[in-house]
Structures are given as structure tokens and as C-alpha cells.
Coordinates of C-alpha atoms and ligand atoms in Angstrom, one line a residue:
M1 CA 39.7 -28.5 3.2
V2 CA 38.9 -24.9 3.7
E3 CA 38.3 -24.5 0.0
D4 CA 36.0 -27.5 0.0
T5 CA 33.9 -25.9 2.7
V6 CA 33.8 -22.6 0.8
M7 CA 32.8 -24.4 -2.4
A8 CA 30.1 -26.4 -0.5
R9 CA 28.7 -23.2 1.0
S10 CA 28.6 -21.4 -2.3
Q11 CA 26.9 -24.5 -3.9
E12 CA 24.3 -24.5 -1.1
R13 CA 23.7 -20.8 -1.7
D14 CA 23.3 -21.2 -5.4
D15 CA 20.9 -24.2 -4.9
G16 CA 18.9 -22.1 -2.4
N17 CA 18.6 -19.2 -4.8
V18 CA 17.5 -21.5 -7.6
L19 CA 14.9 -23.1 -5.4
A20 CA 13.7 -19.6 -4.4
R21 CA 13.3 -18.5 -8.0
E22 CA 11.5 -21.8 -8.9
T23 CA 9.2 -21.2 -5.9
A24 CA 8.3 -17.7 -7.0
E25 CA 7.6 -19.1 -10.5
R26 CA 5.4 -21.9 -9.0
L27 CA 3.4 -19.3 -7.0
S28 CA 2.9 -17.2 -10.1
A29 CA -0.6 -16.1 -11.1
K30 CA -2.2 -17.7 -8.0
I31 CA -4.2 -16.7 -5.0
L32 CA -4.9 -18.7 -1.9
L33 CA -8.6 -19.4 -1.4
G34 CA -10.2 -22.2 0.6
G35 CA -6.9 -23.7 1.6
T36 CA -5.5 -24.1 -1.9
L37 CA -3.4 -22.1 -4.4
R38 CA -5.5 -21.5 -7.5
P39 CA -5.9 -19.1 -10.4
A40 CA -7.9 -15.9 -9.6
E41 CA -11.2 -15.0 -11.3
T42 CA -9.3 -12.4 -13.2
S43 CA -6.8 -13.5 -15.8
E44 CA -4.9 -10.3 -15.6
T45 CA -1.5 -10.3 -13.8
F46 CA 1.4 -7.9 -13.2
D47 CA 5.1 -8.7 -13.1
V48 CA 6.9 -9.1 -9.8
I49 CA 10.5 -7.8 -10.0
H50 CA 13.6 -8.5 -8.1
P51 CA 15.0 -5.0 -7.5
G52 CA 18.6 -6.3 -7.3
D53 CA 18.8 -7.1 -11.0
L54 CA 15.4 -6.1 -12.3
S55 CA 14.6 -9.7 -13.3
V56 CA 11.0 -10.8 -13.4
I57 CA 10.6 -13.5 -10.7
G58 CA 6.9 -14.1 -11.3
R59 CA 3.5 -12.7 -11.9
A60 CA 0.7 -11.8 -9.5
P61 CA -3.0 -11.8 -10.2
R62 CA -4.4 -8.3 -10.6
C63 CA -7.5 -9.0 -8.5
G64 CA -10.5 -6.8 -8.4
K65 CA -14.1 -6.8 -7.0
A66 CA -15.0 -10.3 -8.4
D67 CA -12.1 -11.9 -6.6
V68 CA -12.7 -10.0 -3.4
D69 CA -16.3 -11.1 -3.4
A70 CA -15.4 -14.8 -4.0
V71 CA -12.7 -14.8 -1.3
V72 CA -14.6 -12.9 1.3
E73 CA -17.7 -15.1 0.9
N74 CA -15.5 -18.1 1.3
A75 CA -13.9 -16.7 4.4
Q76 CA -17.3 -16.0 5.9
Q77 CA -18.3 -19.7 5.4
A78 CA -15.1 -20.8 7.1
F79 CA -15.8 -18.4 10.0
I80 CA -19.0 -20.2 11.0
Q81 CA -16.9 -23.3 12.0
W82 CA -13.7 -21.6 13.0
R83 CA -15.3 -19.4 15.6
D84 CA -16.6 -22.5 17.5
V85 CA -13.2 -24.2 17.6
P86 CA -12.1 -24.0 21.3
A87 CA -9.7 -21.1 21.7
R88 CA -6.7 -23.0 22.8
E89 CA -7.2 -25.5 20.0
R90 CA -7.1 -22.6 17.5
G91 CA -4.0 -21.3 19.2
R92 CA -2.4 -24.7 18.9
M93 CA -3.0 -24.7 15.2
V94 CA -1.5 -21.2 14.9
Q95 CA 1.6 -22.5 16.7
L96 CA 1.8 -25.6 14.4
A97 CA 1.7 -23.1 11.5
A98 CA 4.7 -21.4 13.0
D99 CA 6.5 -24.7 13.2
Q100 CA 5.8 -25.3 9.5
I101 CA 7.3 -21.9 8.6
E102 CA 10.4 -22.8 10.7
L103 CA 10.9 -26.0 8.6
E104 CA 11.1 -23.8 5.5
K105 CA 12.9 -20.8 7.0
D106 CA 15.8 -20.7 4.5
L107 CA 13.5 -20.8 1.5
V108 CA 11.2 -18.2 3.0
A109 CA 14.0 -15.8 3.7
R110 CA 15.4 -16.2 0.2
V111 CA 12.0 -15.5 -1.4
L112 CA 11.6 -12.5 0.9
S113 CA 15.0 -11.2 -0.4
L114 CA 14.0 -11.9 -4.0
D115 CA 10.7 -10.0 -3.5
T116 CA 12.0 -7.0 -1.6
G117 CA 15.8 -6.6 -2.3
N118 CA 16.4 -6.7 1.5
A119 CA 19.7 -8.3 2.5
L120 CA 19.4 -11.9 3.5
R121 CA 21.7 -11.9 6.5
T122 CA 20.8 -8.6 8.1
Q123 CA 17.1 -8.5 7.2
S124 CA 15.4 -11.5 5.7
R125 CA 16.7 -14.1 8.0
P126 CA 15.9 -12.1 11.1
E127 CA 12.5 -11.1 9.7
T128 CA 11.7 -14.7 9.1
A129 CA 12.8 -15.6 12.6
S130 CA 10.6 -12.8 14.1
T131 CA 7.7 -14.0 11.9
I132 CA 7.9 -17.4 13.4
D133 CA 8.3 -16.1 16.9
L134 CA 5.3 -13.7 16.7
T135 CA 3.1 -16.4 15.2
R136 CA 4.0 -18.8 18.0
M137 CA 3.5 -16.1 20.6
F138 CA -0.1 -15.3 19.5
G139 CA -0.9 -19.0 19.2
G140 CA 0.1 -19.3 22.9
L141 CA -2.1 -16.4 23.9
A142 CA -5.4 -17.8 22.7
G143 CA -6.3 -18.9 26.2
E144 CA -6.2 -15.3 27.3
L145 CA -9.4 -14.4 25.4
K146 CA -11.2 -13.8 28.7
G147 CA -14.0 -11.5 29.7
E148 CA -14.7 -9.9 33.1
T149 CA -17.3 -10.4 35.8
V150 CA -18.9 -7.2 37.1
P151 CA -19.9 -6.9 40.7
S152 CA -23.7 -7.1 41.0
A153 CA -26.1 -5.5 43.5
S154 CA -27.8 -8.8 43.9
S155 CA -26.5 -12.4 44.1
D156 CA -29.4 -13.3 41.9
V157 CA -27.9 -11.5 38.9
L158 CA -24.7 -12.4 37.2
Q159 CA -23.0 -9.6 35.2
Y160 CA -20.2 -10.4 32.9
S161 CA -18.6 -9.8 29.6
V162 CA -17.3 -12.1 26.9
R163 CA -14.9 -11.5 24.1
E164 CA -16.1 -12.9 20.7
P165 CA -14.4 -13.0 17.3
I166 CA -15.6 -10.3 15.0
G167 CA -15.9 -12.2 11.7
V168 CA -14.0 -11.8 8.4
V169 CA -10.9 -9.5 8.8
G170 CA -9.6 -7.7 5.8
G171 CA -5.9 -6.9 6.0
I172 CA -3.8 -4.7 3.7
I173 CA -0.1 -4.9 4.1
P174 CA 3.0 -3.1 2.7
W175 CA 6.2 -4.4 1.2
N176 CA 8.9 -3.2 3.6
A177 CA 8.6 -6.0 6.2
P178 CA 5.9 -8.0 4.5
L179 CA 6.1 -11.3 6.5
F180 CA 6.3 -9.8 10.0
L181 CA 3.5 -7.4 9.2
F182 CA 1.5 -10.3 7.6
V183 CA 1.6 -12.4 10.8
A184 CA 1.2 -9.4 13.0
K185 CA -2.4 -9.3 11.6
V186 CA -3.1 -12.9 10.8
A187 CA -1.8 -14.6 13.9
P188 CA -3.8 -12.6 16.5
A189 CA -6.9 -12.5 14.2
L190 CA -6.9 -16.3 13.8
A191 CA -6.1 -17.1 17.4
A192 CA -9.1 -14.9 18.4
G193 CA -11.4 -16.9 16.1
N194 CA -11.7 -14.6 13.0
T195 CA -11.0 -15.6 9.5
V196 CA -8.8 -13.5 7.3
V197 CA -8.4 -12.1 3.8
I198 CA -5.0 -10.4 3.2
K199 CA -4.2 -8.3 0.2
T200 CA -0.5 -8.3 -0.4
A201 CA 1.5 -5.3 -1.5
E202 CA 2.0 -5.3 -5.3
Q203 CA 5.8 -5.0 -4.8
A204 CA 6.2 -8.1 -2.6
P205 CA 3.4 -10.6 -3.0
M206 CA 5.4 -13.9 -3.4
C207 CA 7.0 -14.3 0.1
V208 CA 3.6 -13.7 1.7
L209 CA 1.8 -16.2 -0.6
L210 CA 4.5 -18.7 0.2
V211 CA 4.1 -18.3 4.0
A212 CA 0.4 -18.5 3.7
E213 CA 0.6 -21.7 1.7
I214 CA 2.9 -23.2 4.3
M215 CA 0.6 -22.2 7.2
N216 CA -2.3 -23.7 5.3
R217 CA -0.7 -27.2 5.7
V218 CA -2.1 -27.2 9.2
L219 CA -4.9 -24.6 9.3
P220 CA -8.5 -25.6 8.3
P221 CA -9.2 -24.6 4.7
G222 CA -10.6 -21.1 4.2
V223 CA -9.5 -19.4 7.5
L224 CA -6.5 -17.7 5.9
N225 CA -6.8 -16.4 2.4
V226 CA -4.5 -14.2 0.3
I227 CA -5.1 -12.1 -2.8
S228 CA -3.0 -9.6 -4.7
G229 CA -3.7 -6.5 -6.6
Y230 CA -3.5 -2.7 -6.6
G231 CA -4.8 -0.5 -3.9
E232 CA -7.8 1.2 -5.5
E233 CA -8.8 -1.9 -7.5
C234 CA -8.4 -4.6 -4.9
G235 CA -7.7 -3.0 -1.5
K236 CA -10.7 -0.6 -1.6
P237 CA -13.4 -3.3 -2.5
L238 CA -11.9 -5.5 0.2
C239 CA -12.4 -2.7 2.8
E240 CA -15.9 -1.9 1.5
H241 CA -17.2 -5.4 1.4
P242 CA -20.1 -5.7 3.8
L243 CA -19.0 -9.0 5.2
V244 CA -15.6 -7.6 6.2
R245 CA -16.2 -6.6 9.8
K246 CA -12.7 -5.5 10.7
I247 CA -9.9 -3.8 8.7
T248 CA -6.3 -3.8 9.6
F249 CA -3.7 -1.8 7.6
T250 CA -0.1 -0.9 7.5
G251 CA 1.2 1.6 5.0
S252 CA 1.2 5.3 4.1
M253 CA -0.6 8.0 6.0
P254 CA -2.8 9.2 3.1
V255 CA -3.9 5.7 2.3
G256 CA -4.6 5.1 6.0
C257 CA -6.9 8.1 6.0
A258 CA -8.7 6.8 2.8
I259 CA -9.2 3.4 4.5
A260 CA -10.8 5.1 7.5
G261 CA -13.1 6.7 5.0
Y262 CA -14.1 3.3 3.4
A263 CA -14.8 1.9 6.9
A264 CA -16.9 4.8 8.0
P265 CA -20.3 4.1 6.3
K266 CA -20.4 0.6 7.8
L267 CA -18.8 1.7 11.2
C268 CA -16.1 -0.9 10.7
P269 CA -13.3 -0.9 13.3
V270 CA -9.9 -0.1 11.8
T271 CA -6.3 -0.6 13.0
L272 CA -3.9 1.7 11.2
E273 CA 0.0 1.8 11.3
L274 CA 1.0 4.7 9.2
G275 CA 4.7 5.4 9.5
G276 CA 6.8 8.2 11.1
K277 CA 9.4 10.8 10.9
N278 CA 11.2 9.7 14.0
P279 CA 13.7 11.7 16.1
A280 CA 16.9 10.3 17.6
I281 CA 18.3 12.7 20.2
I282 CA 21.8 12.7 21.7
L283 CA 22.2 14.8 24.9
P284 CA 25.6 16.3 25.8
D285 CA 26.2 13.8 28.6
A286 CA 25.5 10.7 26.3
D287 CA 27.8 7.8 26.0
V288 CA 29.0 8.4 22.4
E289 CA 30.4 4.9 22.1
L290 CA 26.9 3.5 22.7
A291 CA 25.0 6.2 20.8
V292 CA 26.9 6.1 17.5
P293 CA 26.2 2.4 16.6
G294 CA 22.8 2.8 18.2
I295 CA 21.7 5.6 15.9
V296 CA 23.2 3.9 12.9
D297 CA 21.0 0.9 13.7
G298 CA 18.1 3.2 14.5
M299 CA 18.3 4.8 11.0
R300 CA 17.6 1.3 9.7
Y301 CA 20.1 1.8 6.9
T302 CA 20.4 -2.0 6.6
R303 CA 16.8 -1.9 5.3
Q304 CA 17.6 1.0 3.0
G305 CA 15.7 3.2 5.5
Q306 CA 12.4 1.5 4.5
A307 CA 11.2 1.2 8.1
C308 CA 8.4 3.0 9.8
T309 CA 10.5 3.4 12.9
A310 CA 13.6 4.7 11.1
A311 CA 15.1 7.5 13.1
T312 CA 15.7 10.0 10.3
R313 CA 16.0 13.2 12.2
V314 CA 19.1 13.0 14.5
F315 CA 19.3 15.9 17.0
V316 CA 22.8 16.1 18.3
H317 CA 23.9 18.5 21.1
E318 CA 26.4 21.0 19.7
R319 CA 29.1 19.8 22.1
L320 CA 29.1 16.3 20.7
Y321 CA 28.2 17.2 17.1
D322 CA 31.5 16.7 15.3
R323 CA 32.4 13.6 17.3
V324 CA 29.0 12.0 16.5
I325 CA 29.2 12.8 12.8
E326 CA 32.7 11.4 12.6
G327 CA 31.7 8.2 14.3
V328 CA 28.5 7.7 12.3
V329 CA 30.4 8.3 9.0
A330 CA 33.0 5.8 10.0
K331 CA 30.3 3.2 10.8
L332 CA 28.5 3.8 7.5
A333 CA 31.8 3.2 5.6
E334 CA 31.9 -0.3 7.1
L335 CA 28.5 -1.3 5.7
K336 CA 28.7 -3.4 2.5
L337 CA 26.1 -2.7 -0.2
G338 CA 25.6 -5.7 -2.4
D339 CA 23.6 -8.6 -3.8
P340 CA 20.7 -9.0 -1.4
L341 CA 20.9 -12.8 -1.7
N342 CA 24.5 -13.0 -0.6
D343 CA 25.0 -13.6 3.1
E344 CA 28.0 -11.2 3.1
T345 CA 25.9 -8.2 2.2
D346 CA 24.8 -5.7 4.9
I347 CA 22.6 -3.5 2.7
G348 CA 20.5 -4.7 -0.2
C349 CA 18.5 -2.4 -2.5
I350 CA 15.5 -0.2 -2.6
I351 CA 12.3 -2.1 -3.4
S352 CA 11.1 -0.4 -6.6
E353 CA 11.7 2.3 -9.2
E354 CA 9.0 4.4 -7.5
Q355 CA 10.7 4.3 -4.2
F356 CA 14.2 4.7 -5.8
N357 CA 13.0 7.9 -7.6
R358 CA 11.5 9.1 -4.3
T359 CA 15.0 9.0 -2.7
L360 CA 16.5 10.7 -5.7
H361 CA 13.8 13.4 -5.5
Y362 CA 14.7 14.2 -1.8
M363 CA 18.4 14.2 -2.7
E364 CA 17.6 16.8 -5.4
I365 CA 16.0 18.9 -2.7
A366 CA 19.1 18.5 -0.6
R367 CA 21.4 19.6 -3.4
S368 CA 19.4 22.7 -4.1
T369 CA 19.2 23.6 -0.3
P370 CA 21.7 26.4 0.5
G371 CA 24.1 25.3 3.2
A372 CA 23.2 21.6 3.0
R373 CA 26.0 19.1 3.2
V374 CA 26.2 15.4 2.1
L375 CA 28.2 13.9 4.9
Y376 CA 28.2 10.4 3.5
G377 CA 26.7 8.7 0.4
G378 CA 24.6 10.7 -1.9
E379 CA 25.8 9.1 -5.2
R380 CA 24.6 5.9 -7.0
P381 CA 27.2 3.2 -6.9
T382 CA 29.4 2.9 -10.0
D383 CA 29.8 -0.9 -9.8
P384 CA 28.1 -2.4 -12.9
Y385 CA 25.9 -4.9 -11.0
L386 CA 24.9 -2.3 -8.4
G387 CA 24.3 0.3 -11.1
K388 CA 21.6 -1.9 -12.7
G389 CA 19.4 -2.5 -9.6
Y390 CA 17.9 0.1 -7.2
F391 CA 21.0 0.4 -5.0
Y392 CA 21.7 3.6 -3.1
P393 CA 24.2 4.0 -0.4
P394 CA 23.4 5.0 3.2
T395 CA 23.3 8.8 3.1
L396 CA 23.7 11.3 5.9
L397 CA 22.9 15.0 5.5
D398 CA 23.1 18.1 7.5
G399 CA 22.4 21.8 7.1
I400 CA 18.8 21.1 6.2
P401 CA 16.1 23.3 7.8
L402 CA 13.5 21.6 9.9
T403 CA 10.8 23.0 7.6
S404 CA 12.3 21.3 4.6
H405 CA 10.4 18.4 3.1
I406 CA 13.5 16.3 3.9
C407 CA 12.7 16.9 7.6
Q408 CA 9.0 16.6 7.4
D409 CA 8.1 13.8 5.0
E410 CA 8.7 10.1 5.5
I411 CA 11.3 9.5 2.8
F412 CA 11.4 5.8 3.2
G413 CA 14.9 5.6 1.7
P414 CA 18.4 5.5 3.1
V415 CA 18.6 9.2 3.9
A416 CA 18.9 10.7 7.4
T417 CA 19.6 14.3 8.5
V418 CA 21.6 15.5 11.5
L419 CA 20.4 18.6 13.3
P420 CA 22.5 20.4 15.9
F421 CA 20.8 21.8 19.1
T422 CA 21.8 23.6 22.3
D423 CA 18.5 24.1 24.2
F424 CA 16.6 21.1 25.5
D425 CA 13.1 22.7 25.3
A426 CA 13.6 24.0 21.8
M427 CA 14.8 20.5 20.7
I428 CA 11.7 18.9 22.2
R429 CA 9.5 21.3 20.4
D430 CA 11.3 20.6 17.1
A431 CA 11.3 16.9 17.7
N432 CA 7.5 17.0 18.1
D433 CA 7.0 19.3 15.1
T434 CA 5.7 16.9 12.5
P435 CA 2.3 15.4 11.9
Y436 CA 3.7 12.0 12.9
G437 CA 4.1 10.4 16.4
L438 CA 5.4 6.9 16.0
A439 CA 8.8 6.3 17.5
A440 CA 11.6 8.3 19.3
N441 CA 14.9 7.5 21.0
L442 CA 17.1 9.4 23.4
W443 CA 20.7 9.0 24.4
T444 CA 21.7 10.2 27.9
R445 CA 23.0 9.2 31.3
D446 CA 20.8 11.8 33.0
L447 CA 17.8 9.9 34.4
A448 CA 15.8 13.0 35.2
R449 CA 16.2 14.3 31.6
A450 CA 15.3 10.8 30.3
M451 CA 12.0 10.8 32.3
E452 CA 11.2 14.4 31.2
F453 CA 11.7 13.3 27.6
V454 CA 9.5 10.3 27.9
D455 CA 6.8 12.6 29.4
R456 CA 7.0 15.3 26.7
I457 CA 7.8 13.4 23.5
E458 CA 4.8 12.8 21.2
A459 CA 5.5 9.2 20.1
G460 CA 3.9 5.8 20.8
F461 CA 7.2 3.8 20.9
V462 CA 10.0 5.5 23.0
Q463 CA 13.4 4.1 23.8
V464 CA 16.3 5.4 25.9
N465 CA 19.9 4.4 25.2
Q466 CA 18.8 2.0 22.5
C467 CA 16.9 1.9 19.3
V468 CA 15.9 -1.6 18.5
A469 CA 13.2 -2.7 16.1
P470 CA 9.7 -3.4 17.3
R471 CA 9.4 -7.0 18.6
S472 CA 7.0 -9.7 19.8
N473 CA 5.2 -9.1 23.1
V474 CA 6.0 -5.3 23.2
S475 CA 3.0 -3.3 22.3
Y476 CA 3.6 -1.0 19.3
G477 CA 1.6 1.7 17.6
G478 CA 1.6 5.4 16.8
L479 CA 0.2 8.7 18.2
K480 CA -1.1 11.6 16.1
M481 CA -1.1 10.8 12.3
S482 CA 1.0 7.7 12.8
G483 CA -2.0 5.6 13.3
L484 CA -4.7 4.0 15.5
G485 CA -4.2 1.1 17.8
K486 CA -1.5 -1.3 18.9
E487 CA 0.1 -4.4 17.4
Y488 CA 2.5 -7.2 18.3
A489 CA 1.3 -7.9 21.8
L490 CA -1.7 -9.3 23.8
D491 CA -3.7 -6.0 23.6
S492 CA -3.6 -6.3 19.8
M493 CA -5.5 -9.6 19.9
L494 CA -7.9 -8.5 22.7
N495 CA -8.7 -5.0 21.6
H496 CA -8.3 -5.2 17.9
F497 CA -9.5 -8.6 16.9
T498 CA -12.4 -9.3 19.3
Q499 CA -15.6 -7.6 20.2
S500 CA -17.1 -7.7 23.6
K501 CA -20.6 -8.5 24.7
T502 CA -21.9 -7.5 28.1
V503 CA -24.3 -10.0 29.7
L504 CA -26.7 -9.7 32.7
I505 CA -28.3 -13.0 33.7
N506 CA -31.1 -13.0 36.3
R507 CA -31.6 -16.4 37.8
G508 CA -35.4 -15.7 38.0
S509 CA -35.7 -13.7 41.1
P510 CA -38.4 -10.9 40.7
A511 CA -36.7 -9.0 43.6
A512 CA -33.4 -8.7 41.7
T513 CA -34.9 -6.9 38.7
L514 CA -36.0 -3.9 40.8
Ligands
NAI601 P1 0.8 2.6 0.2 O1 0.2 3.0 1.5 O2 0.3 3.1 -1.1 O3 0.6 1.0 0.1 C1 0.5 0.1 1.2 C2 -0.6 -0.9 0.9 O4 -1.8 -0.3 0.7 C3 -0.4 -1.7 -0.4 O5 -0.8 -3.0 -0.2 C4 -1.2 -1.0 -1.4 O6 -1.7 -1.8 -2.5 C5 -2.4 -0.6 -0.5 N1 -3.2 0.5 -1.0 C6 -2.8 1.6 -1.7 N2 -3.8 2.5 -2.0 C7 -4.9 1.9 -1.5 C8 -6.3 2.3 -1.4 N3 -6.7 3.4 -2.0 N4 -7.1 1.5 -0.8 C9 -6.7 0.3 -0.2 N5 -5.5 -0.1 -0.2 C10 -4.5 0.7 -0.8 O7 2.4 2.7 0.3 P2 3.4 2.7 -1.0 O8 2.8 3.5 -2.1 O9 3.8 1.3 -1.2 O10 4.6 3.6 -0.3 C11 4.6 5.0 -0.3 C12 5.1 5.5 1.0 O11 4.3 5.1 2.0 C13 6.4 5.1 1.4 O12 7.4 5.9 0.8 C14 6.4 5.3 2.9 O13 6.6 6.7 3.2 C15 5.0 4.9 3.2 N6 4.9 3.6 3.7 C16 4.9 3.4 5.1 C17 4.9 2.1 5.6 C18 4.9 1.8 7.1 O14 5.4 0.8 7.5 N7 4.3 2.6 7.9 C19 4.9 0.9 4.7 C20 4.9 1.2 3.3 C21 4.9 2.5 2.9
MG602 MG1 0.9 3.9 -2.9

């Protein structure tokens, strides 16, 4: 009986994985334009690889300016009708789109794991759930697209503001949480009455195309469009297109700066989310039982460290240093590295050869740093299956100077560093000493210290005694070089996807104009 259930589960899993591969094949060489999947203008494609076993799961069109022009012009046509659909009706359609994703959530999660190598149970299923939740939330907020009335000196004059959609939004997304970041742009933009063209990341285009196709079952044709291609060839012309009136981007800091440059000549508003080098801090009075699992979660090891909020610089007070390290190492040893599409796996694999080599590069720096220690991980797995794909164990270092590239750069791999401290002020200075300012978390029972930390830390997303991932309805965005603007909550829709118009109406009284 038990065996029958196990067999049935493994059959279900195999069938699910076969369907996911067939789906990636079906979506191959397609873009989404005018509500339908179709071939691009260009016949050139690039391979999409599953980083677990390096198999080719499909091909994506290598779009350039011709495709950008065609898709943006189409989205502009769709905008003319979409902007006049009553706001709550638009929101209702966005919510119906969320319902459609929910119907396909197992398939969506599997294609997400195929694309990215992220583990199904710990990453892809939760990301799919958050994708549905965020889409639904923004659909429900469409009725909040309100303006303000401004007190007037005369009852003959009405002064108010309205929020209007901006037009065609160009969105460029990365590969690390592709679905959540896709709907973080698409759902508020559509609810606010804009139409959207998204360029997927070249490493993970299939899951996004699938979700966009599913959403298009209920959205009017042309309001949501998806193209694929490389940054310079496809992303840049999308940003520069004169009909694109708003740009929203998540990715690396240098590319974010380049995008601000493309936007400048047409004074196009940009929202940028550009990563971080986030500190986690354990004060001497912290509850270690709470802090240890908390900072392991905070390092986002179960996404191979490929998260902008990953807390990769762990400042631990000297008094707790050995205890914390011992606890963290024990936790890391419990995590199972394995086939991303197997529900038993905790940690999948790094997305691509480029990112894998990036991790190896920083590990070479660690090995050549005098005094550096590898406290856990640091070697590629020897298992033959894991040796083929881009698998790397969760890795913990110490003895790395703060000035090292390991402590300054966003590694975006499963590597974190522990740093001992004794003095609170010096620690705050060190924690702030990077160009980034995205996230930070602190572990303490001392409320006064916690409040002081919140006040002095240069980060847009601060947590005390927890380090959870960003979520729906909680405004999220970076300070300093971590970006511009906020996402995931009402202010994202209002401030980033609408423009406001101030109106003064005189009912015709000559006295009131004086
Ligand atoms: P990237 O910033 O190059 O790519 C992100 C997106 O931007 C992709 O869709 C890419 O095609 C597009 N892009 C690249 N160059 C462009 C250009 N000149 N114009 C317009 N679009 C362009 O990031 P990449 O190369 O995938 O990863 C490199 C590093 O970036 C990572 O190691 C990590 O440190 C950081 N990163 C940060 C992310 C975050 O969530 N904040 C997400 C992805 C990467
Ligand atoms: Mg790049």
C-alpha cells in the first residue's frame, strides 16, 4: 500500500517533468505579441539550458530592434483601448489572470525549475504561489487609483489631481526569481491601465513566456507582450523606443546605470532594483536559537545565494562567534543538494556557466587570502550527476577582510562571509561601507539597540529578529546604488505606473480668477 503510493507519486513526478519539457519545447522560438504566441521577426534563436544536467530545453528568439518596434507599436495600439477600461474592471481581469496561473501551478513551478535550476519544493513552488498572490493583490488595488482634491480659495474653483496610465511600459527582468519579478512589474502596470512589453532574461525565458501565455487567456490581446533576447541587442532598443514611456528594471547595478542613461534623452521615468551586499548582524544578547536558522534562511542558500536580499556579510559579536558558526555549519550540513525537479531537494544548482564561474572566481580569491578559512562547503560535489550540472554547496567563509572583493561585490552565488565584531559603532560603519543599500537584518533582544540600528543602517528593507524574503503588500526597494523606487505594494502602482495631472476648473465666475 505504502509502496503503491510511493510509486504513484514518482509516476506523477515523472509525468509532470515530461509535460514541463514538452511545454518548453512548445514555447520554443516564440514571442507573445497581440495575445498569441508567434515566431519573431528574427529567425535567430539561442539555446535555453537546464543547468541541472545541461540539457537544451528549448530555443528562444534572439530579438533585436525589428521585433522591439513591432511589439511596442502593437502595445501602443492596445493602450488606446485598455486605458479606457474602467479601473476595477481592469483589476478584475488581472485577478482572473492570477486564477488561471493557479490552475497550472504545478506545471509553472516545474518549468521554472527547468529554466533556472532552482529547487522545486523550496523555491519554485513558493515562487509560483507568491506570483499568484502578488498578481491577485494588484488586481484588487485597481480601485485605489485615486487623485486628490486641493482646497481652493474660492468655491467657484475646483482644484484636483487625477492619476492616469503612462502608456507602454518596457520591463527588463533577470533570471533569479523570474516569475515573481515579472508580475511585480506587469500586474501593477496593467491594473493602472498601461500596456506592457517585457524582455525576459536570456537564462530563464520559458517560464515567463508560459505564465504570460496563461495570463493572456483572460487579458485583452496586446496588453501584455513578451520578447526575448540579449541586453544590448534587445533590452537597449526597448528602453530607447520613443513609444516606451516608462522603464522598469531588475538586475545588476552597472546595467541599471546604463538603463538610466538610455532613459535620460527622452526623460523617461525608470524604476531600478539593483541588488545588494546585505549585512546580517548578531548582537551579544541575541537569541542564538532564533538567529542561527534565521541567518541561514537570510543567506538564501536554498536559492544558491542568487537573491538580491541575500545576507552575505554576517557580523557576529565576538562573544557568540564560535557558537554561531557551529550552529550555522550544523544547519548547512542538513541541506540536501540535488536534482532541482525532485521535491526532496533543498538546494538546486546555479543558473549558468557564467554565474558558476563567478562563484569559482570568488572562491579563488578566498583561497589566496592569507588567514581566510572555509568553514563549510567550498568544493564541487563529487557525485556524478551533481558534477555535471552547475552545483555548488552552501559555502561559509571567515577571515576575509572587509575591503576584499568578497565583502564588497554582489557574488550572487552560495557564498557568505562571517565577520567578528566587538564595537557597535564600528560594526555599523562597516555594515554601511559598500555602495549598496538594499536590505539588512539584526538579531537582538535590546529594543533600544534595535531602534538605533534601524535609524543608522543604510538599507531600504530592514528586519529585526527575522530575515524573510520580500513579499506582497510590503513596500520594497533599495537606497544608494541599490536602486530607485519601490515595488510589491500600493505605492509601486501609484508612484511608478501612473502619472498625475493637476486640474483647476473655474465654473465661470470672473471673480474667482483674480
Ligand atoms: P544583468 O543585469 O546583465 O541582466 C539582467 C537583465 O538585464 C537581463 O534581462 C539582461 O538581458 C538585461 N540586460 C543586460 N544588459 C543590458 C543592457 N545593456 N541594456 C538593457 N538590458 C540589459 O545581470 P546578469 O548578467 O544576468 O547577472 C550578473 C550579476 O548581476 C549577478 O551576478 C548579480 O550580481 C547581479 N544581478 C542582480 C539581480 C537582482 O535581483 N538585483 C538579478 C540578476 C543579476
Ligand atoms: Mg549581464
